[in-house]
Coordinates of C-alpha atoms and ligand atoms in Angstrom, one line a residue:
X1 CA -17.4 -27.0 -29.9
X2 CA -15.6 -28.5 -32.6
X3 CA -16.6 -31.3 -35.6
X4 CA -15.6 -33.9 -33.4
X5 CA -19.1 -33.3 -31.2
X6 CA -21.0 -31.6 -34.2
X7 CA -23.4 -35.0 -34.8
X8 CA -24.4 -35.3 -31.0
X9 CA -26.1 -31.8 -31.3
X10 CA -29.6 -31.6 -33.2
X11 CA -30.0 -28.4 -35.3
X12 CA -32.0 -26.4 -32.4
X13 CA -28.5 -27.1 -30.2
X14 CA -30.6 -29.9 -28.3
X15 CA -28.1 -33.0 -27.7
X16 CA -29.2 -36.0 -29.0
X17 CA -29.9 -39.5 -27.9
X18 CA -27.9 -43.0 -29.3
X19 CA -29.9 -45.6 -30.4
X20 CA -28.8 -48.3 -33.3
X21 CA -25.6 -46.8 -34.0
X22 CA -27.3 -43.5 -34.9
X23 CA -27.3 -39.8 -33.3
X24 CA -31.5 -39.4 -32.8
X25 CA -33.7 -37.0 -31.9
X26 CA -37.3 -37.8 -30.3
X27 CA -40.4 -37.6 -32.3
X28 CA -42.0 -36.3 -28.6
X29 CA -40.3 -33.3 -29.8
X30 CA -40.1 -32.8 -25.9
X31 CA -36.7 -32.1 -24.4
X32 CA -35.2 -31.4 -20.7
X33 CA -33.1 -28.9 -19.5
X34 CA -30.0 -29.0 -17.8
X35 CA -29.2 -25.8 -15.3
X36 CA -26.3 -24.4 -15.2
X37 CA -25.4 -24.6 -11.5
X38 CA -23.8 -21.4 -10.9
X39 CA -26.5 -19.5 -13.1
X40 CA -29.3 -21.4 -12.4
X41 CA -30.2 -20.8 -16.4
X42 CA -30.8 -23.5 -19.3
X43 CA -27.3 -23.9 -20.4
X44 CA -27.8 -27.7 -22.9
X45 CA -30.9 -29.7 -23.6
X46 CA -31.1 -33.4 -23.7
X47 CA -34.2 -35.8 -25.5
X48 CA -36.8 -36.2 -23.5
X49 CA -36.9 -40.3 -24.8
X50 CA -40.3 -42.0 -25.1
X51 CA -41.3 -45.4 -23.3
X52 CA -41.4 -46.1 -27.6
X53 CA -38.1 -45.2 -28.0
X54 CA -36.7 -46.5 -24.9
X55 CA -38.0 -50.0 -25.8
X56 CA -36.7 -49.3 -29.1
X57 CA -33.2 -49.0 -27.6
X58 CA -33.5 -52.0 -25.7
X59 CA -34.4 -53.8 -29.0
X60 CA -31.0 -52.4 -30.6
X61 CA -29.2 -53.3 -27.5
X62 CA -30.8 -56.8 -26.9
X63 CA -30.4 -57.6 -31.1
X64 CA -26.1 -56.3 -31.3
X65 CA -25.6 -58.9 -27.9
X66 CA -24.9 -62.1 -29.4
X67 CA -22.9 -60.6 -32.5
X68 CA -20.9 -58.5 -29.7
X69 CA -20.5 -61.7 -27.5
X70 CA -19.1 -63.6 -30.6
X71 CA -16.7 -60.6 -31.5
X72 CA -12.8 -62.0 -30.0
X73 CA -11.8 -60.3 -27.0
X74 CA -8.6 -59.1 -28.4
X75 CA -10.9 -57.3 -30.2
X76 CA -13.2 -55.9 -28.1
X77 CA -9.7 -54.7 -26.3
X78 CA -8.5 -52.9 -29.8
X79 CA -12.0 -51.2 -29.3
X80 CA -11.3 -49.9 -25.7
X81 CA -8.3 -48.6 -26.5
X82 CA -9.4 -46.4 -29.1
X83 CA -12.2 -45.1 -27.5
X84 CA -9.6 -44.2 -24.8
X85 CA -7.6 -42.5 -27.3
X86 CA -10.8 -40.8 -28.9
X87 CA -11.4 -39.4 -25.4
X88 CA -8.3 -38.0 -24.7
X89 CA -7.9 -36.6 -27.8
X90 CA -11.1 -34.3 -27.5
X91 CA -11.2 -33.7 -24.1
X92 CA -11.1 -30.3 -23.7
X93 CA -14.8 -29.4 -25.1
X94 CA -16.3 -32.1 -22.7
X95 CA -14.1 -30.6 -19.5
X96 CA -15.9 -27.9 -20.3
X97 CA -19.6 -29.4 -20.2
X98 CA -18.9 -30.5 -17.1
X99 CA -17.6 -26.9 -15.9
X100 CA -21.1 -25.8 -17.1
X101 CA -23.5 -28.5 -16.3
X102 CA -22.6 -29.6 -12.6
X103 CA -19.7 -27.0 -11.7
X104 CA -17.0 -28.7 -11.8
X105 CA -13.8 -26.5 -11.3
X106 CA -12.1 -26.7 -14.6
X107 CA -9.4 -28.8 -14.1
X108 CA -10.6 -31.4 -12.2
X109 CA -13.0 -31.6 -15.0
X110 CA -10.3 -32.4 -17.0
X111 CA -8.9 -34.6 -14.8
X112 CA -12.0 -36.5 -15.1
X113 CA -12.1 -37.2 -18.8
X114 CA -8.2 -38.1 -19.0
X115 CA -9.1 -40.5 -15.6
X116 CA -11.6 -41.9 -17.8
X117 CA -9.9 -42.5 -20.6
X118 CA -7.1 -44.5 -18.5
X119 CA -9.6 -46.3 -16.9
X120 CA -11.2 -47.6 -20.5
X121 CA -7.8 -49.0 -21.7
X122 CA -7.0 -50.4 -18.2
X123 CA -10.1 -52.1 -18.7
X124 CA -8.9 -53.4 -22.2
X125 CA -5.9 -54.8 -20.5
X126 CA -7.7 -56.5 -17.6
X127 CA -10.3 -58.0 -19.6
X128 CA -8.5 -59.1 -22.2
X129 CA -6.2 -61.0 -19.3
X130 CA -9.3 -61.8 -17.0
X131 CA -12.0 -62.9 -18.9
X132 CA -10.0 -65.6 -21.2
X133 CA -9.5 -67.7 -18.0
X134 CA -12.1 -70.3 -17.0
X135 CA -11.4 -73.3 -14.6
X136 CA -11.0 -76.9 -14.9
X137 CA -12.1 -79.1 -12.3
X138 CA -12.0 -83.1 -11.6
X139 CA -14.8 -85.1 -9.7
X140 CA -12.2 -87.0 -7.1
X141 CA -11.8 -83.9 -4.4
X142 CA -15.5 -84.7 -3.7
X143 CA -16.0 -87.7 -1.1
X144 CA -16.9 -90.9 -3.1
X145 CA -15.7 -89.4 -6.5
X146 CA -13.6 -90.8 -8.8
X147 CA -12.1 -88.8 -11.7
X148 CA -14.9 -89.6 -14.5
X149 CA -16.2 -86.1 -14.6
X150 CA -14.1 -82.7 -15.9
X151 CA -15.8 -79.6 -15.4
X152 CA -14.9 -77.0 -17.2
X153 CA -16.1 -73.6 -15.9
X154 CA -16.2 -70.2 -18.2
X155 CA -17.5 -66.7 -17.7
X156 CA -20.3 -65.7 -19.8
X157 CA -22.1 -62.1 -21.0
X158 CA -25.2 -61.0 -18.6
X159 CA -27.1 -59.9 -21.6
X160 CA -28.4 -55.8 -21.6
X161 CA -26.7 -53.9 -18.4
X162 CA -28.4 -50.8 -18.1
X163 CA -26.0 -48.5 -16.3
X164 CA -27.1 -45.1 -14.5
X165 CA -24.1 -43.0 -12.9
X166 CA -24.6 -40.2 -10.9
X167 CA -23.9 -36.0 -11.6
X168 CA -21.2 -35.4 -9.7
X169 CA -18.9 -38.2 -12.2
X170 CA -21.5 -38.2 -15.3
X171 CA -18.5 -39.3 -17.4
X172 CA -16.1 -41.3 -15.2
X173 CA -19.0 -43.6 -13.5
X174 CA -20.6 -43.7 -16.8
X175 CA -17.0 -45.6 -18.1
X176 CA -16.6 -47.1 -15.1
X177 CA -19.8 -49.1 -16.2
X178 CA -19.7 -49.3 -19.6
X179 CA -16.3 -50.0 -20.4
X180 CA -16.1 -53.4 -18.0
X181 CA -19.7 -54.5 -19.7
X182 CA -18.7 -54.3 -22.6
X183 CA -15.5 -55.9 -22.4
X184 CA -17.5 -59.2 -20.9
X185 CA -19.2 -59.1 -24.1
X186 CA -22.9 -57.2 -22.5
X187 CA -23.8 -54.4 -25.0
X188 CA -25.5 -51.4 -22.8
X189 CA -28.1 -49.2 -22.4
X190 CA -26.6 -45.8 -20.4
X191 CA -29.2 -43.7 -19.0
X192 CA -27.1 -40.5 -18.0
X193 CA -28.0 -38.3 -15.4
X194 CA -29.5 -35.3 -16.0
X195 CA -27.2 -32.7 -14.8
X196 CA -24.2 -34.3 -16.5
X197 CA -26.2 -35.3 -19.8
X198 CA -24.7 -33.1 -22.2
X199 CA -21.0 -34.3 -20.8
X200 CA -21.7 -38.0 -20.8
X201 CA -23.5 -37.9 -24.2
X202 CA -20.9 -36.2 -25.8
X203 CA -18.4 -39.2 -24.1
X204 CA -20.5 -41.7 -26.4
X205 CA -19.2 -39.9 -29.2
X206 CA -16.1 -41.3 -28.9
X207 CA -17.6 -44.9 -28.8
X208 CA -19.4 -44.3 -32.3
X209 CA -16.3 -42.7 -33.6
X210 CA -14.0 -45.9 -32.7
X211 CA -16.7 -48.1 -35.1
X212 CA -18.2 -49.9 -32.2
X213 CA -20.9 -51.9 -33.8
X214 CA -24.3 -50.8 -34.2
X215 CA -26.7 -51.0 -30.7
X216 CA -23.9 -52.2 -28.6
X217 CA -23.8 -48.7 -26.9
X218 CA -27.4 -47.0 -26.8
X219 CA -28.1 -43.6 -24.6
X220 CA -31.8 -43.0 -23.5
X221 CA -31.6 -39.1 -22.0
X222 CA -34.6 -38.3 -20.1
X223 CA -35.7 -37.6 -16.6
X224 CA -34.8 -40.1 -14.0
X225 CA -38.6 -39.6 -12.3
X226 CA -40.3 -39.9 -15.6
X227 CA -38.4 -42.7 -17.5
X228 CA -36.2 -44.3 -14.7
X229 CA -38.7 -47.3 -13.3
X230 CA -39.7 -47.7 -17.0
X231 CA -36.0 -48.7 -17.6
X232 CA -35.2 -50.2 -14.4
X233 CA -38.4 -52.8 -14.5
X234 CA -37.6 -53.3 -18.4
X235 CA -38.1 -56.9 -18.9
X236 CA -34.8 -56.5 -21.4
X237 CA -32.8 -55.6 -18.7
X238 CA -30.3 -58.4 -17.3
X239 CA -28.0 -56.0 -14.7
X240 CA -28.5 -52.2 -13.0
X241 CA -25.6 -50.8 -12.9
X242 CA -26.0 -47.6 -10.6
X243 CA -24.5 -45.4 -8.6
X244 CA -26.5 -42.2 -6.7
X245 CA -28.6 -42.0 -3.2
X246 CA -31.6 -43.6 -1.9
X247 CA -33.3 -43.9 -5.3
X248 CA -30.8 -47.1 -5.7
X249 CA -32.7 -48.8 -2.8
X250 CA -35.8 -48.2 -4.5
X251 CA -34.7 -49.8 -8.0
X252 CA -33.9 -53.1 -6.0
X253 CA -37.0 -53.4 -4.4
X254 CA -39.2 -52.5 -7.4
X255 CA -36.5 -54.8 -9.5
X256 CA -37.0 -58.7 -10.2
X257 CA -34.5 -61.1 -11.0
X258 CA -31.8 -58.6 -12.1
X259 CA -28.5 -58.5 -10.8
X260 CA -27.5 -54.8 -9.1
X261 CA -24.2 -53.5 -9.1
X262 CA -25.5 -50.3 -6.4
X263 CA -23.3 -47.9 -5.5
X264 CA -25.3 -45.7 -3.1
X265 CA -24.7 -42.9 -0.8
X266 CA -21.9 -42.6 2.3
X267 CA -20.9 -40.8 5.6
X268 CA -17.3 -41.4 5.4
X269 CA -16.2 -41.3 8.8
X270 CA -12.4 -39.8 9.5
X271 CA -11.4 -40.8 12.9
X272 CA -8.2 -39.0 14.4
X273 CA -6.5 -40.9 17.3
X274 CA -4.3 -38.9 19.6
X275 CA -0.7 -39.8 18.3
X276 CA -1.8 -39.3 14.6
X277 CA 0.2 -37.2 12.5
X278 CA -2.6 -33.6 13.0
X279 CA -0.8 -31.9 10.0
X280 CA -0.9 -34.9 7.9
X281 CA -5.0 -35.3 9.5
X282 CA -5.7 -31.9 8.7
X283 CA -5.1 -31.8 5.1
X284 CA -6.8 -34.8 4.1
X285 CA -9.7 -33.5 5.8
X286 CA -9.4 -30.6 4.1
X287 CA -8.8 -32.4 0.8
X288 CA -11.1 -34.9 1.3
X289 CA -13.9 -32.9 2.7
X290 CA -14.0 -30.0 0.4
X291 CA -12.8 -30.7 -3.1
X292 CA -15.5 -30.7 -5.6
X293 CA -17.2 -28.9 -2.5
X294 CA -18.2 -32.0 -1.2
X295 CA -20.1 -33.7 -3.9
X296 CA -18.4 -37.3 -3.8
X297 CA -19.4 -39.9 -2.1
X298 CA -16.2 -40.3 -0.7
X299 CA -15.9 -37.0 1.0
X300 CA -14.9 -37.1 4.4
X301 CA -18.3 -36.2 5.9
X302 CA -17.5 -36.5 9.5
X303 CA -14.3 -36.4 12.0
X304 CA -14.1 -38.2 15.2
X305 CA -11.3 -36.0 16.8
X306 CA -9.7 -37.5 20.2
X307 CA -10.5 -35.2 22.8
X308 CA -6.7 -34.2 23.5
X309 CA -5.7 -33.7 20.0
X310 CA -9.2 -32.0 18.8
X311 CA -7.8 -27.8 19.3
X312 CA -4.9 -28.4 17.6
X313 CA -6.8 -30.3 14.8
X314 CA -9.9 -27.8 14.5
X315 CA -7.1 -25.1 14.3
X316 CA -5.0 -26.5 11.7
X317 CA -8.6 -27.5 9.7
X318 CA -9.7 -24.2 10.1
X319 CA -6.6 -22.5 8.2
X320 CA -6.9 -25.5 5.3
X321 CA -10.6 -24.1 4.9
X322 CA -10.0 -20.2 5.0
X323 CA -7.5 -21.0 2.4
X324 CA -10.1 -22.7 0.0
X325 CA -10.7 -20.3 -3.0
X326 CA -15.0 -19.6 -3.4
X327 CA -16.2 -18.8 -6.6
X328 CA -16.7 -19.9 -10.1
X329 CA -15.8 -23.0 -11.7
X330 CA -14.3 -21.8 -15.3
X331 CA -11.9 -20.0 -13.0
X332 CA -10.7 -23.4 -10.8
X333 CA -12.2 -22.2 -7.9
X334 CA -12.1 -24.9 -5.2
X335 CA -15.4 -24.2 -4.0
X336 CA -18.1 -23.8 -6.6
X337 CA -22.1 -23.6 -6.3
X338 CA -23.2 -27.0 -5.4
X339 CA -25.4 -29.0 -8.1
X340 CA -28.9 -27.6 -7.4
X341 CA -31.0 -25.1 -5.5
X342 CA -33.0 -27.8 -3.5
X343 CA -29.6 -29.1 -2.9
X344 CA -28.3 -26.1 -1.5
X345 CA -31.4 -25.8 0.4
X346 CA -31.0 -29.1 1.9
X347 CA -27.0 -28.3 2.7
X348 CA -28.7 -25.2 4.6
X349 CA -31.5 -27.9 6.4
X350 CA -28.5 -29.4 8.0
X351 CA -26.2 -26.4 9.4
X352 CA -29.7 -24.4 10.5
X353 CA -30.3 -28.1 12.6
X354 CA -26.8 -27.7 14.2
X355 CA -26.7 -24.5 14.6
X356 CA -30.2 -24.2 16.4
X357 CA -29.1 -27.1 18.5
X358 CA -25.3 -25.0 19.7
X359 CA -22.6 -26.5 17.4
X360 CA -19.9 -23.9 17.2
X361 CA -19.2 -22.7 14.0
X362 CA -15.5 -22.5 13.5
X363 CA -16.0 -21.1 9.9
X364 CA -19.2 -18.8 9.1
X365 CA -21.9 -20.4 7.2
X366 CA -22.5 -17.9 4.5
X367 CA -24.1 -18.8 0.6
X368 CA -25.4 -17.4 -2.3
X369 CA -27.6 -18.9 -4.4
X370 CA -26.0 -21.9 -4.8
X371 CA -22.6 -21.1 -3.5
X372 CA -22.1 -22.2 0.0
X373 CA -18.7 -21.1 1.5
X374 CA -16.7 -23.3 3.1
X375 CA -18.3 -24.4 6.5
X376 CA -16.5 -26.0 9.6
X377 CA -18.7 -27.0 12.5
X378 CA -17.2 -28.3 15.7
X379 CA -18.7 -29.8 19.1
X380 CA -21.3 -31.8 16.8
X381 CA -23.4 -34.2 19.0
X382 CA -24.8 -36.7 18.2
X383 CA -28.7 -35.3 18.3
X384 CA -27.7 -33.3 15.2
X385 CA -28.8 -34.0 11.9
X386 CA -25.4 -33.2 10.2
X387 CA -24.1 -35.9 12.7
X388 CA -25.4 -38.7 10.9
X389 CA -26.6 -37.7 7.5
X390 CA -24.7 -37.0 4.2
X391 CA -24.7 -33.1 3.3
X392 CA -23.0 -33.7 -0.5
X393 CA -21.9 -29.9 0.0
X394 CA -19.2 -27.9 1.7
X395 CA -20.0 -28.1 5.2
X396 CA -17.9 -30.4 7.9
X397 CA -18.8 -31.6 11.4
X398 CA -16.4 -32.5 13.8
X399 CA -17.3 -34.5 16.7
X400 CA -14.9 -35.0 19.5
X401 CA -15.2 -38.1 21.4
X402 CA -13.3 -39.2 25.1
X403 CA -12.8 -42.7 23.5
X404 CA -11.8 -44.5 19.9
X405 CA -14.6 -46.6 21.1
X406 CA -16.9 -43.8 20.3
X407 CA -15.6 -42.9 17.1
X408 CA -16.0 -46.6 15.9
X409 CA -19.9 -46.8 17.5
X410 CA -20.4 -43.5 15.5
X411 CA -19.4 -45.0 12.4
X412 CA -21.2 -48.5 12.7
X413 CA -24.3 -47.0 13.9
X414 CA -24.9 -44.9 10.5
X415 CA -26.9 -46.9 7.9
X416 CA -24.7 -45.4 5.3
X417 CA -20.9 -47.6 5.0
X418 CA -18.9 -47.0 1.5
X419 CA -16.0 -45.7 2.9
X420 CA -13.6 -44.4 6.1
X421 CA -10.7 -43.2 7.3
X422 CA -8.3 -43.3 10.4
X423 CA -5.1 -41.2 11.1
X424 CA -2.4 -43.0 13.8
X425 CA 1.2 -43.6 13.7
X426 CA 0.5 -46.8 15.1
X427 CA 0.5 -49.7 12.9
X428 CA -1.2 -52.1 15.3
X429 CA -3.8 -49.8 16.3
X430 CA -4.4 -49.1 12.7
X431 CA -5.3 -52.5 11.4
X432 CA -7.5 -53.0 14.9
X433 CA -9.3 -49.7 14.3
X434 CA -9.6 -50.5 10.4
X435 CA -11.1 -53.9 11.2
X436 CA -13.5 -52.5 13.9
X437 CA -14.7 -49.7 11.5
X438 CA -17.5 -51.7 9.6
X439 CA -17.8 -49.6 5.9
X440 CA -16.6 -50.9 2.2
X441 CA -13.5 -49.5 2.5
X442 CA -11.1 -47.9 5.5
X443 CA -7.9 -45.6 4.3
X444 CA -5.0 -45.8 6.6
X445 CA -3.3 -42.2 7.2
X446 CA -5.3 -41.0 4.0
X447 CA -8.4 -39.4 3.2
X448 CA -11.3 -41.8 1.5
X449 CA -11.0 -42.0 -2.1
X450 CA -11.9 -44.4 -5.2
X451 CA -9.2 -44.5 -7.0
X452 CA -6.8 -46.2 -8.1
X453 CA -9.9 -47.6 -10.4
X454 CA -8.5 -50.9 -10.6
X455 CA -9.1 -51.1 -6.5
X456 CA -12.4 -52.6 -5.4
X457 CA -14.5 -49.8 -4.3
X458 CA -17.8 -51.2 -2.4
X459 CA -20.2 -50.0 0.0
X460 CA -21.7 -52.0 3.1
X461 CA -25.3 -51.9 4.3
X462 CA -27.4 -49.0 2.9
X463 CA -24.6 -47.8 0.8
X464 CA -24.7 -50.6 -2.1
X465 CA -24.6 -53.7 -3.6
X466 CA -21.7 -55.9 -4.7
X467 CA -18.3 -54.0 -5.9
X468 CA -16.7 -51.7 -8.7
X469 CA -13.1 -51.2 -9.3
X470 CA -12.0 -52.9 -12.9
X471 CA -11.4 -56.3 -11.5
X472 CA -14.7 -56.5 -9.5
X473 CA -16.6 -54.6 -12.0
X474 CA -15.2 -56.9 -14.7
X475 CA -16.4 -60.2 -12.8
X476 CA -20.1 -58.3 -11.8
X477 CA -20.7 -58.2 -15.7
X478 CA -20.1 -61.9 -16.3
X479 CA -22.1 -65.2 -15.3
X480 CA -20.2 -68.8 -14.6
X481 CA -21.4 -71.2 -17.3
X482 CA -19.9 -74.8 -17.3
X483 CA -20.0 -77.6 -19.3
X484 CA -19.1 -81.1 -17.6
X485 CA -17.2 -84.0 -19.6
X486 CA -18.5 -87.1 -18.2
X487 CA -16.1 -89.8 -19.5
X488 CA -17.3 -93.4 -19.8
X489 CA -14.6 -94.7 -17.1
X490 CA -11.9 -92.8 -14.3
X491 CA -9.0 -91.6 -16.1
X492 CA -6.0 -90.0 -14.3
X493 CA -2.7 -88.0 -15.1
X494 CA -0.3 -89.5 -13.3
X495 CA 3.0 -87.4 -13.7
Ligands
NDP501 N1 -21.4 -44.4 -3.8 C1 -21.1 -43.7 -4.9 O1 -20.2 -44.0 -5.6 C2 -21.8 -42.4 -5.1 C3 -23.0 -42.0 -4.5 N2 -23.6 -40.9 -4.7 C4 -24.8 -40.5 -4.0 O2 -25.8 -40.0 -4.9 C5 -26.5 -38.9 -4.4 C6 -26.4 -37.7 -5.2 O3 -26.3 -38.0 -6.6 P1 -27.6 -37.9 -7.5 O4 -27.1 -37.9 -8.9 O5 -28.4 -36.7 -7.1 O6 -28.3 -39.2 -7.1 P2 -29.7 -39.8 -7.6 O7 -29.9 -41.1 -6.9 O8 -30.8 -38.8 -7.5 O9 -29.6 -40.0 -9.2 C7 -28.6 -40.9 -9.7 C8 -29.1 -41.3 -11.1 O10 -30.3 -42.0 -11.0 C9 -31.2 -41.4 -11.9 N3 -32.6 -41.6 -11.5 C10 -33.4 -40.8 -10.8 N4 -34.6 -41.4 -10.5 C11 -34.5 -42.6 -11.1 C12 -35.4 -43.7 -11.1 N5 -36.6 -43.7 -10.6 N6 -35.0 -44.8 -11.7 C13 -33.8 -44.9 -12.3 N7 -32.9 -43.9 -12.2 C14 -33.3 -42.8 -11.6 C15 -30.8 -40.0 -12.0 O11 -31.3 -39.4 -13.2 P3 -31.8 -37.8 -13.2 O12 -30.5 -37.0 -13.0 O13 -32.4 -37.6 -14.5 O14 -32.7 -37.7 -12.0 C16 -29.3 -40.1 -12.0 O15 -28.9 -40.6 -13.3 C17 -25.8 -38.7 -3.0 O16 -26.6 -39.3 -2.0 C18 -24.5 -39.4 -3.1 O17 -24.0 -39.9 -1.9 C19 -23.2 -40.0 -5.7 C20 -22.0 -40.3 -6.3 C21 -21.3 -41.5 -6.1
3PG502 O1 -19.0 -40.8 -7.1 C1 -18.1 -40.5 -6.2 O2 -18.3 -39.6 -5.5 C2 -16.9 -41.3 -6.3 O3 -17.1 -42.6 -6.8 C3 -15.8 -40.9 -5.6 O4 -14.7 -40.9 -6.5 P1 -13.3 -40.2 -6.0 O5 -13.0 -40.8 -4.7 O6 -12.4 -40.5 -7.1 O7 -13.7 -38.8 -5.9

């Protein structure tokens, strides 16, 4: 693998957790195992951390806060950049974790740890710009003021942010978290996921390697069902950082008087109108449907086709798919198995539904193990499962509606609202349709997608809490603290 990543790994080839400052391994002497998706074989192992150990971590975490809080910004931004530069540098043998642990065609892998890398220096940049700015305000803009008090507002570290990112981006939604806490001056606790564990662990590496001071990055690896409400509910815990499904909703309601930062599951909706551009349509949904085969939240995971356009679309879709390459993903294939058995079982739930209930199949739904091939399902109604909930797989439902109306009910009436996407050449109808179409985020003429990191990325209703993106994610990790002047009489600038 290279020295870089030797001190991560444990003898027995069993990665390590980060607590302190210092590469650990659990006196449990229990560890988990992460399957190789296209195998389904033991490929790493991760600790298995202790509730003694976890609190342990938080202690390290909790103690390196006010140290970290008092260390300048500019150099807290020296630190983000050579972390970034760390990352880059040894890329290559963490691209290829992630091409065993979750399947992620090889060079999008890469693209992932490069991405990240950019996004920790951006980050640097922002902060260092951001966070040095308070506000002053006088008393007299309030009726019956005079100008005898100056507040003077600041932002402030949250404390411990635990952040928790999902498989599909173990690495980049694992920097997208820690990177903005710890520019506001929070040290962290990162649970990682565990498909994705080996990846994200070896990312801390590069962290420990810049000289970031001891416990302001800890990693407790474990089982989200057996240590996940013990961290959530820990009483060191100032923010939950998360992104993932429904198990987000659960953390906020077991949760106290924590802020969330959730990023939660979506349906993105792709609504084509009947002048819209159908080559221009058709490969976005293609793109953003199948790439990573359909394991980001921001996949397009439904169209709304106008009636009079919907042959020529399904047609030109249907090429886009038969020309999507199955098979493994240390060959770039651009379908690979998806993450899990039970996932691909649950994929398979939704296309038996709709096929029991006469979609037409436009593409043959065809899998092994956990390779699903490419799937295009058209004259979706609205009885059918797949019509509403999110498959995080390779399969695509196209329901053709007589008005936009429809296509906009559709979308508003799912609980799930992180992102959309409309394809017109009209720019009036564009910003009505955009407006109409309630979700976090609504691409014009392009399919969903995060990036650029530094634009807000947020989901409405069941599909999260607050916002990400740099800036946002930058202003989530702080608190406003203020300190008032109260001067013993008026006193006034004038000029
Ligand atoms: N909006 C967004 O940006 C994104 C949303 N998602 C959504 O996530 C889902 C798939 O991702 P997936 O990783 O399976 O999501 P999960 O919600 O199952 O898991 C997300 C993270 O939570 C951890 N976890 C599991 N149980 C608990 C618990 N009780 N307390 C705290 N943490 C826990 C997991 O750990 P472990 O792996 O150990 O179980 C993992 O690190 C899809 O619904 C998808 O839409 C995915 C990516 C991005
Ligand atoms: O977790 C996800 O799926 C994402 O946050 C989507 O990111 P992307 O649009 O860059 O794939």
């Amino acid at each position: 693998m290279g020295g870089f990543y030797d001190e991560v790994i444990a003898s027995n080839g069993v990665y390590k957790f980060y607590s302190d400052g210092e590469w650990k391994e659990t006196t449990s002497s229990r560890t988990v195992k992460i399957l190789n998706p296209s195998t389904n074989e033991a490929v790493y192992q991760v600790q298995a951390c202790t509730r003694d150990e976890v609190d342990t971590i938080f202690d390290a975490a909790k103690a390196a806060q006010p140290g970290w809080a008092k260390t300048p910004l500019w150099k807290r931004a020296d630190y983000m950049h050579k972390v970034a530069a760390l990352m880059k540098e040894n890329a290559q043998p963490m691209a290829n974790a992630l091409v065993k642990e979750i399947a992620k065609p090889a060079k999008d892998a890469l693209t992932e740890v490069i991405r990240s890398g950019d996004l920790i220096s951006y980050t640097g940049e922002e902060g260092l710009r951001r966070l040095g700015e308070g506000k002053m305000l006088v008393s007299d803009s309030y009726p019956g003021q005079d100008r005898s008090k100056i507040c003077l507002s600041q932002k402030v570290p949250l404390g411990v942010i635990l952040c928790i990112p999902p498989f599909n981006y173990p690495v980049n939604l694992a920097v997208s978290k820690i990177a903005p806490a710890l520019m506001a001056g929070n040290t962290v606790v990162l649970k990682p996921p565990t498909q994705g564990a080996a990846s994200a662990t070896m990312m801390c590496q590069a962290f420990h390697k810049a000289g970031l001071p001891k416990g302001v990055l800890n990693v407790a690896t474990g089982k989200g069902s057996e240590i996940g409400d013990y961290l959530t509910t820990h009483p060191k815990v100032n923010c939950v950082s998360f992104t993932g499904g429904d198990t987000g909703i659960s953390i906020c309601k077991k949760g106290g008087m924590t802020p969330y930062q959730m990023e939660l599951g979506g349906k993105d909706a792709c609504i084509v109108c009947a002048d819209a551009d159908i080559d221009l349509a058709a490969k976005n949904i293609v793109k953003g449907g199948y790439s990573y085969s359909g394991q980001r939240c921001t996949a397009v995971k439904v169209v709304l086709a106008a009636e009079e356009i919907a042959d020529e679309l399904v047609a030109k879709v249907k090429k886009g798919v038969e020309g999507l390459s199955v098979g493994m993903p240390e060959d770039d294939a651009a379908i690979t198995p998806v993450i899990s058995e039970s996932s691909a079982n649950f994929i398979e739930g939704l296309v038996r539904d709709a096929e029991a209930k006469n979609a037409t199949f436009v593409t043959p739904y065809k899998r092994e193990k956990n390779l699903i091939w490419p799937t295009l399902i058209d004259n979706v109604t609205a009885d059918m499962r797949i019509a509403w909930e999110e498959p995080f797989g390779p399969v695509m439902p196209i329901i053709r509606v007589k008005k936009i109306q429809d296509a906009i009910d559709h979308c508003n009436s799912n609980n799930l609202a992180l992102q959309g996407c409309l394809f017109t050449k009209d720019i009036n109808l564009a910003i009505r349709l955009s407006d109409a179409m309630s979700s976090g985020t609504i691409q014009v003429n392009a399919a969903p997608a995060r990036g650029p990191d530094h634009f807000p990325f947020q989901g409405f209703r069941d599909s999260g809490i607050g916002s990400q993106g740099i800036q946002n994610s930058l202003e989530m990790m702080v608190k406003v603290k203020t300190t008032v002047l109260n001067l013993d009489q008026p006193s006034y600038t004038v000029g």
